[in-house]
PDB file of C-alpha atoms in Angstrom:
ATOM      1  CA  UNK J   9      -4.004  14.969  -5.928  1.00 86.00           C
ATOM      2  CA  UNK J  10      -4.512  15.633  -2.192  1.00 93.00           C
ATOM      3  CA  UNK J  11      -1.248  16.667  -0.330  1.00 96.00           C
ATOM      4  CA  UNK J  12      -1.681  13.525   1.830  1.00 96.00           C
ATOM      5  CA  UNK J  13      -1.227  11.083  -0.865  1.00 97.00           C
ATOM      6  CA  UNK J  14       1.849  12.905  -2.177  1.00 98.00           C
ATOM      7  CA  UNK J  15       3.322  12.647   1.358  1.00 98.00           C
ATOM      8  CA  UNK J  16       2.213   8.749   1.402  1.00 98.00           C
ATOM      9  CA  UNK J  17       4.231   8.198  -1.745  1.00 98.00           C
ATOM     10  CA  UNK J  18       7.175  10.080  -0.850  1.00 98.00           C
ATOM     11  CA  UNK J  19       7.280   8.049   2.442  1.00 98.00           C
ATOM     12  CA  UNK J  20       6.643   4.625   1.264  1.00 98.00           C
ATOM     13  CA  UNK J  21       9.202   5.140  -1.701  1.00 98.00           C
ATOM     14  CA  UNK J  22      11.219   5.988   1.504  1.00 98.00           C
ATOM     15  CA  UNK J  23      10.453   2.726   2.962  1.00 98.00           C
ATOM     16  CA  UNK J  24      11.196   0.831   0.183  1.00 98.00           C
ATOM     17  CA  UNK J  25      14.509   2.578  -0.437  1.00 98.00           C
ATOM     18  CA  UNK J  26      15.359   1.139   3.087  1.00 98.00           C
ATOM     19  CA  UNK J  27      14.276  -2.463   2.278  1.00 98.00           C
ATOM     20  CA  UNK J  28      16.051  -2.227  -0.937  1.00 98.00           C
ATOM     21  CA  UNK J  29      19.298  -1.151   0.503  1.00 98.00           C
ATOM     22  CA  UNK J  30      19.065  -3.501   3.818  1.00 98.00           C
ATOM     23  CA  UNK J  31      18.394  -6.427   1.271  1.00 98.00           C
ATOM     24  CA  UNK J  32      21.030  -5.385  -1.570  1.00 98.00           C
ATOM     25  CA  UNK J  33      23.583  -3.895   0.908  1.00 98.00           C
ATOM     26  CA  UNK J  34      23.391  -6.482   4.053  1.00 97.00           C
ATOM     27  CA  UNK J  35      21.449  -9.201   2.806  1.00 97.00           C
ATOM     28  CA  UNK J  36      18.819  -8.899   5.310  1.00 97.00           C
ATOM     29  CA  UNK J  37      14.721  -8.849   5.115  1.00 97.00           C
ATOM     30  CA  UNK J  38      13.424  -5.528   6.420  1.00 98.00           C
ATOM     31  CA  UNK J  39      10.445  -6.862   8.621  1.00 98.00           C
ATOM     32  CA  UNK J  40       9.374  -4.996  11.560  1.00 98.00           C
ATOM     33  CA  UNK J  41       8.050  -7.630  13.323  1.00 98.00           C
ATOM     34  CA  UNK J  42      10.817 -10.292  12.723  1.00 98.00           C
ATOM     35  CA  UNK J  43      13.495  -7.409  13.923  1.00 98.00           C
ATOM     36  CA  UNK J  44      11.935  -6.725  16.837  1.00 98.00           C
ATOM     37  CA  UNK J  45      10.548  -9.891  18.076  1.00 98.00           C
ATOM     38  CA  UNK J  46      14.274 -11.672  16.880  1.00 97.00           C
ATOM     39  CA  UNK J  47      15.614  -9.391  19.700  1.00 98.00           C
ATOM     40  CA  UNK J  48      12.991  -9.507  22.459  1.00 98.00           C
ATOM     41  CA  UNK J  49      12.578 -13.167  22.521  1.00 96.00           C
ATOM     42  CA  UNK J  50      16.229 -13.876  22.416  1.00 94.00           C
ATOM     43  CA  UNK J  51      15.843 -16.026  18.975  1.00 95.00           C
ATOM     44  CA  UNK J  52      18.696 -14.248  17.471  1.00 96.00           C
ATOM     45  CA  UNK J  53      22.453 -14.275  18.166  1.00 95.00           C
ATOM     46  CA  UNK J  54      25.911 -12.718  16.970  1.00 95.00           C
ATOM     47  CA  UNK J  55      26.297 -10.034  14.558  1.00 95.00           C
ATOM     48  CA  UNK J  56      22.527 -10.787  13.345  1.00 96.00           C
ATOM     49  CA  UNK J  57      21.430  -9.326  16.816  1.00 97.00           C
ATOM     50  CA  UNK J  58      23.638  -6.383  16.861  1.00 97.00           C
ATOM     51  CA  UNK J  59      22.390  -5.450  13.163  1.00 97.00           C
ATOM     52  CA  UNK J  60      18.687  -5.719  14.391  1.00 98.00           C
ATOM     53  CA  UNK J  61      19.867  -3.693  17.232  1.00 98.00           C
ATOM     54  CA  UNK J  62      21.353  -1.159  15.384  1.00 98.00           C
ATOM     55  CA  UNK J  63      18.372  -0.741  12.835  1.00 98.00           C
ATOM     56  CA  UNK J  64      15.691  -0.607  15.717  1.00 98.00           C
ATOM     57  CA  UNK J  65      18.019   2.327  17.196  1.00 98.00           C
ATOM     58  CA  UNK J  66      17.707   3.949  14.083  1.00 98.00           C
ATOM     59  CA  UNK J  67      13.804   3.504  13.811  1.00 98.00           C
ATOM     60  CA  UNK J  68      13.096   4.841  17.100  1.00 98.00           C
ATOM     61  CA  UNK J  69      15.917   7.561  17.024  1.00 98.00           C
ATOM     62  CA  UNK J  70      15.358   9.305  13.769  1.00 98.00           C
ATOM     63  CA  UNK J  71      11.701   9.849  14.664  1.00 98.00           C
ATOM     64  CA  UNK J  72      12.784  11.340  17.905  1.00 98.00           C
ATOM     65  CA  UNK J  73      15.115  13.996  16.739  1.00 98.00           C
ATOM     66  CA  UNK J  74      12.769  14.725  13.943  1.00 98.00           C
ATOM     67  CA  UNK J  75      10.379  15.266  16.830  1.00 98.00           C
ATOM     68  CA  UNK J  76      12.650  17.167  19.176  1.00 97.00           C
ATOM     69  CA  UNK J  77      13.439  19.636  15.880  1.00 97.00           C
ATOM     70  CA  UNK J  78       9.953  19.895  14.230  1.00 97.00           C
ATOM     71  CA  UNK J  79       7.545  18.468  16.454  1.00 96.00           C
ATOM     72  CA  UNK J  80       5.771  14.886  14.978  1.00 97.00           C
ATOM     73  CA  UNK J  81       2.301  15.048  14.128  1.00 97.00           C
ATOM     74  CA  UNK J  82       0.185  13.123  16.673  1.00 98.00           C
ATOM     75  CA  UNK J  83      -0.609   9.260  16.499  1.00 98.00           C
ATOM     76  CA  UNK J  84      -4.203   9.913  17.543  1.00 98.00           C
ATOM     77  CA  UNK J  85      -3.918   6.312  19.437  1.00 98.00           C
ATOM     78  CA  UNK J  86      -6.953   5.699  21.605  1.00 98.00           C
ATOM     79  CA  UNK J  87      -6.785   5.934  25.313  1.00 97.00           C
ATOM     80  CA  UNK J  88      -8.926   3.024  25.917  1.00 97.00           C
ATOM     81  CA  UNK J  89      -6.651   0.658  27.854  1.00 98.00           C
ATOM     82  CA  UNK J  90      -8.312  -2.547  27.089  1.00 98.00           C
ATOM     83  CA  UNK J  91      -8.197  -1.899  23.588  1.00 98.00           C
ATOM     84  CA  UNK J  92      -4.870  -0.917  23.750  1.00 98.00           C
ATOM     85  CA  UNK J  93      -3.483  -4.236  25.672  1.00 98.00           C
ATOM     86  CA  UNK J  94      -5.862  -6.451  23.624  1.00 98.00           C
ATOM     87  CA  UNK J  95      -4.572  -4.533  20.134  1.00 98.00           C
ATOM     88  CA  UNK J  96      -1.040  -4.780  21.571  1.00 98.00           C
ATOM     89  CA  UNK J  97      -1.338  -8.470  22.065  1.00 98.00           C
ATOM     90  CA  UNK J  98      -2.684  -9.413  18.884  1.00 98.00           C
ATOM     91  CA  UNK J  99      -0.510  -7.593  16.549  1.00 98.00           C
ATOM     92  CA  UNK J 100       2.581  -8.738  18.747  1.00 98.00           C
ATOM     93  CA  UNK J 101       1.377 -12.825  18.997  1.00 98.00           C
ATOM     94  CA  UNK J 102      -0.146 -12.537  15.292  1.00 98.00           C
ATOM     95  CA  UNK J 103       2.635 -11.053  13.927  1.00 98.00           C
ATOM     96  CA  UNK J 104       5.351 -13.358  15.307  1.00 98.00           C
ATOM     97  CA  UNK J 105       2.862 -16.420  14.541  1.00 98.00           C
ATOM     98  CA  UNK J 106       2.711 -15.303  10.889  1.00 98.00           C
ATOM     99  CA  UNK J 107       6.272 -14.720  10.734  1.00 97.00           C
ATOM    100  CA  UNK J 108       5.794 -11.344   9.413  1.00 97.00           C
ATOM    101  CA  UNK J 109       3.675  -8.113   9.053  1.00 97.00           C
ATOM    102  CA  UNK J 110       3.050  -5.443   6.899  1.00 98.00           C
ATOM    103  CA  UNK J 111       6.784  -4.497   6.116  1.00 98.00           C
ATOM    104  CA  UNK J 112       7.898  -8.066   5.905  1.00 97.00           C
ATOM    105  CA  UNK J 113       4.837  -9.923   4.096  1.00 97.00           C
ATOM    106  CA  UNK J 114       3.374  -6.671   2.700  1.00 97.00           C
ATOM    107  CA  UNK J 115       6.469  -4.596   1.070  1.00 98.00           C
ATOM    108  CA  UNK J 116       8.870  -7.547   1.288  1.00 97.00           C
ATOM    109  CA  UNK J 117       6.471 -10.375   0.042  1.00 97.00           C
ATOM    110  CA  UNK J 118       4.205  -8.756  -2.522  1.00 97.00           C
ATOM    111  CA  UNK J 119       7.239  -7.013  -4.155  1.00 97.00           C
ATOM    112  CA  UNK J 120       8.682 -10.626  -4.618  1.00 95.00           C
ATOM    113  CA  UNK J 121       5.377 -12.108  -6.035  1.00 95.00           C
ATOM    114  CA  UNK J 122       5.823 -14.517  -2.765  1.00 96.00           C
ATOM    115  CA  UNK J 123       2.496 -16.488  -2.504  1.00 96.00           C
ATOM    116  CA  UNK J 124       3.239 -16.182   1.491  1.00 97.00           C
ATOM    117  CA  UNK J 125       3.246 -12.523   1.480  1.00 97.00           C
ATOM    118  CA  UNK J 126       0.244 -11.763  -0.776  1.00 97.00           C
ATOM    119  CA  UNK J 127      -1.874 -14.344   1.174  1.00 98.00           C
ATOM    120  CA  UNK J 128      -0.937 -13.124   4.558  1.00 98.00           C
ATOM    121  CA  UNK J 129      -1.441  -9.274   3.129  1.00 98.00           C
ATOM    122  CA  UNK J 130      -5.155 -10.360   1.813  1.00 98.00           C
ATOM    123  CA  UNK J 131      -5.709 -12.025   5.427  1.00 98.00           C
ATOM    124  CA  UNK J 132      -4.401  -9.344   7.719  1.00 98.00           C
ATOM    125  CA  UNK J 133      -6.492  -6.586   5.458  1.00 98.00           C
ATOM    126  CA  UNK J 134      -9.421  -8.520   5.233  1.00 98.00           C
ATOM    127  CA  UNK J 135      -9.468  -8.849   9.101  1.00 98.00           C
ATOM    128  CA  UNK J 136      -8.697  -5.399   9.364  1.00 98.00           C
ATOM    129  CA  UNK J 137     -11.543  -4.242   7.264  1.00 98.00           C
ATOM    130  CA  UNK J 138     -14.056  -6.591   9.231  1.00 98.00           C
ATOM    131  CA  UNK J 139     -12.460  -5.539  12.631  1.00 98.00           C
ATOM    132  CA  UNK J 140     -13.410  -1.447  11.739  1.00 98.00           C
ATOM    133  CA  UNK J 141     -16.554  -2.275  10.499  1.00 98.00           C
ATOM    134  CA  UNK J 142     -17.444  -4.165  13.409  1.00 98.00           C
ATOM    135  CA  UNK J 143     -15.552  -2.183  16.124  1.00 97.00           C
ATOM    136  CA  UNK J 144     -16.454   1.179  14.727  1.00 97.00           C
ATOM    137  CA  UNK J 145     -19.968   0.779  12.647  1.00 97.00           C
ATOM    138  CA  UNK J 146     -21.415  -1.996  14.895  1.00 96.00           C
ATOM    139  CA  UNK J 147     -20.107  -1.885  18.372  1.00 95.00           C
ATOM    140  CA  UNK J 148     -18.878   2.154  18.198  1.00 92.00           C
ATOM    141  CA  UNK J 149     -15.734   1.130  20.354  1.00 91.00           C
ATOM    142  CA  UNK J 150     -12.979   2.838  18.484  1.00 90.00           C
TER     143      UNK J 150
ATOM    144  CA  UNK F  17      30.156  -0.492   7.291  1.00 92.00           C
ATOM    145  CA  UNK F  18      27.780  -2.839   7.537  1.00 95.00           C
ATOM    146  CA  UNK F  19      26.598  -1.291  10.933  1.00 97.00           C
ATOM    147  CA  UNK F  20      25.965   1.990   9.205  1.00 98.00           C
ATOM    148  CA  UNK F  21      24.345   0.432   6.808  1.00 98.00           C
ATOM    149  CA  UNK F  22      21.830  -1.217   9.732  1.00 98.00           C
ATOM    150  CA  UNK F  23      21.743   1.923  11.778  1.00 98.00           C
ATOM    151  CA  UNK F  24      20.723   4.314   8.435  1.00 98.00           C
ATOM    152  CA  UNK F  25      17.861   1.961   6.802  1.00 98.00           C
ATOM    153  CA  UNK F  26      16.253   1.839  10.422  1.00 98.00           C
ATOM    154  CA  UNK F  27      16.327   5.615  10.337  1.00 98.00           C
ATOM    155  CA  UNK F  28      15.154   5.797   6.725  1.00 98.00           C
ATOM    156  CA  UNK F  29      12.097   3.146   7.690  1.00 98.00           C
ATOM    157  CA  UNK F  30      11.269   5.665  10.759  1.00 98.00           C
ATOM    158  CA  UNK F  31      11.173   8.699   8.698  1.00 98.00           C
ATOM    159  CA  UNK F  32       9.090   7.069   5.810  1.00 98.00           C
ATOM    160  CA  UNK F  33       6.496   5.583   8.219  1.00 98.00           C
ATOM    161  CA  UNK F  34       6.437   9.213   9.655  1.00 98.00           C
ATOM    162  CA  UNK F  35       5.833  11.374   6.776  1.00 98.00           C
ATOM    163  CA  UNK F  36       3.767   8.742   4.652  1.00 98.00           C
ATOM    164  CA  UNK F  37       1.416   9.127   7.792  1.00 98.00           C
ATOM    165  CA  UNK F  38       1.797   5.356   8.907  1.00 98.00           C
ATOM    166  CA  UNK F  39       2.343   6.456  12.683  1.00 98.00           C
ATOM    167  CA  UNK F  40      -1.291   8.494  12.134  1.00 98.00           C
ATOM    168  CA  UNK F  41      -3.652   5.770  13.407  1.00 98.00           C
ATOM    169  CA  UNK F  42      -6.770   7.956  12.318  1.00 98.00           C
ATOM    170  CA  UNK F  43      -5.260   7.523   8.360  1.00 98.00           C
ATOM    171  CA  UNK F  44      -4.633   3.958   9.043  1.00 98.00           C
ATOM    172  CA  UNK F  45      -8.156   3.175  10.390  1.00 98.00           C
ATOM    173  CA  UNK F  46      -9.351   5.519   7.769  1.00 98.00           C
ATOM    174  CA  UNK F  47      -7.735   2.920   5.177  1.00 98.00           C
ATOM    175  CA  UNK F  48      -9.276  -0.092   7.084  1.00 98.00           C
ATOM    176  CA  UNK F  49     -12.683   1.754   6.899  1.00 98.00           C
ATOM    177  CA  UNK F  50     -14.612   0.652   4.037  1.00 97.00           C
ATOM    178  CA  UNK F  51     -17.922   1.474   5.437  1.00 96.00           C
ATOM    179  CA  UNK F  52     -16.901   4.934   6.765  1.00 95.00           C
ATOM    180  CA  UNK F  53     -15.020   7.968   5.050  1.00 94.00           C
ATOM    181  CA  UNK F  54     -12.701   5.578   3.219  1.00 97.00           C
ATOM    182  CA  UNK F  55      -8.928   7.147   3.131  1.00 97.00           C
ATOM    183  CA  UNK F  56      -7.068   5.776   0.127  1.00 97.00           C
ATOM    184  CA  UNK F  57      -3.295   7.208   1.299  1.00 98.00           C
ATOM    185  CA  UNK F  58      -1.819   3.903   2.428  1.00 98.00           C
ATOM    186  CA  UNK F  59      -2.211   2.520  -1.241  1.00 98.00           C
ATOM    187  CA  UNK F  60       0.294   5.262  -1.811  1.00 98.00           C
ATOM    188  CA  UNK F  61       2.183   4.196   0.527  1.00 98.00           C
ATOM    189  CA  UNK F  62       2.462   0.386  -0.173  1.00 98.00           C
ATOM    190  CA  UNK F  63       2.718   1.300  -3.770  1.00 98.00           C
ATOM    191  CA  UNK F  64       5.520   3.851  -3.236  1.00 98.00           C
ATOM    192  CA  UNK F  65       7.337   0.638  -1.132  1.00 98.00           C
ATOM    193  CA  UNK F  66       6.873  -2.071  -3.502  1.00 98.00           C
ATOM    194  CA  UNK F  67       8.431  -0.255  -6.366  1.00 98.00           C
ATOM    195  CA  UNK F  68      12.100  -0.132  -5.048  1.00 98.00           C
ATOM    196  CA  UNK F  69      11.631  -3.242  -3.454  1.00 98.00           C
ATOM    197  CA  UNK F  70      10.668  -5.166  -6.637  1.00 98.00           C
ATOM    198  CA  UNK F  71      13.810  -3.475  -8.283  1.00 98.00           C
ATOM    199  CA  UNK F  72      15.674  -4.700  -5.365  1.00 98.00           C
ATOM    200  CA  UNK F  73      14.793  -8.618  -5.854  1.00 97.00           C
ATOM    201  CA  UNK F  74      15.535  -8.361  -9.261  1.00 97.00           C
ATOM    202  CA  UNK F  75      19.480  -7.052  -8.976  1.00 97.00           C
ATOM    203  CA  UNK F  76      19.601  -9.570  -5.940  1.00 96.00           C
ATOM    204  CA  UNK F  77      18.463 -12.523  -8.052  1.00 95.00           C
ATOM    205  CA  UNK F  78      21.414 -12.071 -10.439  1.00 95.00           C
ATOM    206  CA  UNK F  79      23.884 -12.041  -7.607  1.00 95.00           C
ATOM    207  CA  UNK F  80      25.434 -14.716  -5.453  1.00 92.00           C
ATOM    208  CA  UNK F  81      25.801 -12.162  -2.162  1.00 95.00           C
ATOM    209  CA  UNK F  82      24.978  -8.989  -0.498  1.00 96.00           C
ATOM    210  CA  UNK F  83      27.274  -6.281  -1.728  1.00 96.00           C
ATOM    211  CA  UNK F  84      28.834  -5.826   1.904  1.00 95.00           C
ATOM    212  CA  UNK F  85      28.977  -9.733   2.077  1.00 84.00           C
ATOM    213  CA  UNK F  86      26.691 -12.406   3.730  1.00 85.00           C
ATOM    214  CA  UNK F  87      24.112 -14.404   1.715  1.00 89.00           C
ATOM    215  CA  UNK F  88      20.541 -13.516   0.408  1.00 93.00           C
ATOM    216  CA  UNK F  89      17.645 -15.022   2.202  1.00 91.00           C
ATOM    217  CA  UNK F  90      16.144 -18.449   0.831  1.00 86.00           C
ATOM    218  CA  UNK F  91      12.748 -18.094  -0.619  1.00 85.00           C
ATOM    219  CA  UNK F  92      10.557 -19.868   1.827  1.00 81.00           C
ATOM    220  CA  UNK F  93       8.155 -22.401   1.388  1.00 82.00           C
ATOM    221  CA  UNK F  94       5.240 -21.104  -1.142  1.00 85.00           C
ATOM    222  CA  UNK F  95       2.777 -22.872   1.348  1.00 92.00           C
ATOM    223  CA  UNK F  96      -0.027 -20.658   3.294  1.00 95.00           C
ATOM    224  CA  UNK F  97       0.459 -22.695   6.517  1.00 96.00           C
ATOM    225  CA  UNK F  98      -2.519 -22.508   9.656  1.00 96.00           C
ATOM    226  CA  UNK F  99       0.193 -20.472  11.316  1.00 96.00           C
ATOM    227  CA  UNK F 100       0.239 -18.186   8.433  1.00 98.00           C
ATOM    228  CA  UNK F 101      -3.286 -17.607   7.873  1.00 98.00           C
ATOM    229  CA  UNK F 102      -4.193 -17.424  12.247  1.00 98.00           C
ATOM    230  CA  UNK F 103      -1.177 -14.967  12.721  1.00 98.00           C
ATOM    231  CA  UNK F 104      -2.476 -12.656   9.962  1.00 98.00           C
ATOM    232  CA  UNK F 105      -5.986 -13.031  11.269  1.00 98.00           C
ATOM    233  CA  UNK F 106      -5.101 -11.904  14.727  1.00 98.00           C
ATOM    234  CA  UNK F 107      -2.677  -9.182  13.370  1.00 98.00           C
ATOM    235  CA  UNK F 108      -5.357  -8.127  11.094  1.00 98.00           C
ATOM    236  CA  UNK F 109      -7.482  -7.616  14.150  1.00 98.00           C
ATOM    237  CA  UNK F 110      -5.190  -5.805  16.494  1.00 98.00           C
ATOM    238  CA  UNK F 111      -4.229  -3.507  13.596  1.00 98.00           C
ATOM    239  CA  UNK F 112      -7.743  -2.702  12.684  1.00 98.00           C
ATOM    240  CA  UNK F 113      -8.361  -2.019  16.440  1.00 98.00           C
ATOM    241  CA  UNK F 114      -5.469   0.286  17.091  1.00 98.00           C
ATOM    242  CA  UNK F 115      -4.446   1.526  13.703  1.00 98.00           C
ATOM    243  CA  UNK F 116      -1.155   0.345  14.602  1.00 98.00           C
ATOM    244  CA  UNK F 117       1.818  -2.194  13.024  1.00 98.00           C
ATOM    245  CA  UNK F 118       4.843  -3.415  14.717  1.00 98.00           C
ATOM    246  CA  UNK F 119       6.899  -0.798  12.472  1.00 98.00           C
ATOM    247  CA  UNK F 120       5.062   2.712  13.183  1.00 98.00           C
ATOM    248  CA  UNK F 121       4.323   1.324  16.894  1.00 98.00           C
ATOM    249  CA  UNK F 122       8.541   1.321  17.839  1.00 98.00           C
ATOM    250  CA  UNK F 123       8.751   4.443  15.268  1.00 98.00           C
ATOM    251  CA  UNK F 124       6.292   6.577  17.437  1.00 98.00           C
ATOM    252  CA  UNK F 125       7.229   5.624  20.766  1.00 98.00           C
ATOM    253  CA  UNK F 126       9.222   8.747  21.485  1.00 98.00           C
ATOM    254  CA  UNK F 127       6.253  10.796  20.462  1.00 98.00           C
ATOM    255  CA  UNK F 128       3.002   8.743  21.172  1.00 98.00           C
ATOM    256  CA  UNK F 129       2.533   9.339  24.703  1.00 98.00           C
ATOM    257  CA  UNK F 130       1.408   6.643  27.206  1.00 98.00           C
ATOM    258  CA  UNK F 131      -1.345   5.306  24.758  1.00 98.00           C
ATOM    259  CA  UNK F 132       2.046   4.401  22.466  1.00 98.00           C
ATOM    260  CA  UNK F 133       4.092   2.795  25.819  1.00 98.00           C
ATOM    261  CA  UNK F 134       1.036   0.499  26.542  1.00 98.00           C
ATOM    262  CA  UNK F 135       0.708  -0.870  23.092  1.00 98.00           C
ATOM    263  CA  UNK F 136       4.266  -1.551  22.578  1.00 98.00           C
ATOM    264  CA  UNK F 137       4.665  -2.857  25.980  1.00 98.00           C
ATOM    265  CA  UNK F 138       1.600  -5.445  25.160  1.00 98.00           C
ATOM    266  CA  UNK F 139       3.033  -6.088  21.809  1.00 98.00           C
ATOM    267  CA  UNK F 140       6.747  -6.643  23.383  1.00 98.00           C
ATOM    268  CA  UNK F 141       5.027  -9.068  25.780  1.00 98.00           C
ATOM    269  CA  UNK F 142       3.156 -11.280  23.049  1.00 98.00           C
ATOM    270  CA  UNK F 143       6.121 -11.385  21.101  1.00 98.00           C
ATOM    271  CA  UNK F 144       8.269 -12.770  23.885  1.00 98.00           C
ATOM    272  CA  UNK F 145       5.358 -15.443  25.021  1.00 98.00           C
ATOM    273  CA  UNK F 146       4.374 -16.389  20.970  1.00 98.00           C
ATOM    274  CA  UNK F 147       7.117 -19.144  20.765  1.00 96.00           C
ATOM    275  CA  UNK F 148       5.879 -20.860  24.338  1.00 95.00           C
ATOM    276  CA  UNK F 149       2.109 -20.471  24.000  1.00 96.00           C
ATOM    277  CA  UNK F 150       2.614 -22.072  20.318  1.00 95.00           C
ATOM    278  CA  UNK F 151       4.947 -25.346  21.579  1.00 93.00           C
ATOM    279  CA  UNK F 152       2.192 -25.796  24.594  1.00 92.00           C
ATOM    280  CA  UNK F 153      -0.501 -25.507  22.514  1.00 87.00           C
ATOM    281  CA  UNK F 154       1.058 -27.988  19.786  1.00 84.00           C
ATOM    282  CA  UNK F 155       1.822 -30.146  22.739  1.00 83.00           C
ATOM    283  CA  UNK F 156      -1.356 -30.629  24.080  1.00 75.00           C
ATOM    284  CA  UNK F 157      -3.225 -31.375  20.459  1.00 63.00           C
TER     285      UNK F 157
END
């Protein structure tokens, strides 16, 4: 088994454990787009907002500390500004309209056998497959 | 104590994203690249993440409230709405183009360079605009 798959499994277990603890201890769904979106669009208030902010501080802070100590692996993100902006807009608008992303619909939804979570995941996976096929193999954009 | 849990789970999520390869856009786009050199790593990430969460839902079903207080979230309607379908489709396009979804975009903010900053700024701008844009579209229709 390639080492990347092992790290994928270990990291995946950490992601799922974080979601499990956030639910069982604090009663919250660990969905990244909901946590980020709820803070920036002002729809959250009071202790909900405080806990979202603390969660996001951990989400930025832990990799930051890791990067200072060990140097994080590169993201290999494209330098094409148009692609970056269009992709960012699609991800931000789409996840808020759909009320969830990979963590909320994918991890938290599928594990609950939620119809919405499974449906959303099949749709964004399908759109992702089609986009890479078109943008990489036909248009040569990425 | 609830605050410590929020901070800790955020940190655990961030480290899980980093170590699993979710902040490596080549791995994510490799997973989405069925016509090319397909990379199955993300199946291990998703499988590994679903396992503890499935156990958590079973435990939650037997309890009235979260361990540190507060009700569990309600189960949403099973309906696949047009918003869910259109939003997920748009998200998939952006995910495929960049290889980033919201969690890894934020986790990699400190080391993702200017490219990560631009992606994140566009994502946040769209998140702020979304409720207004959707409301306007619905009022026109």
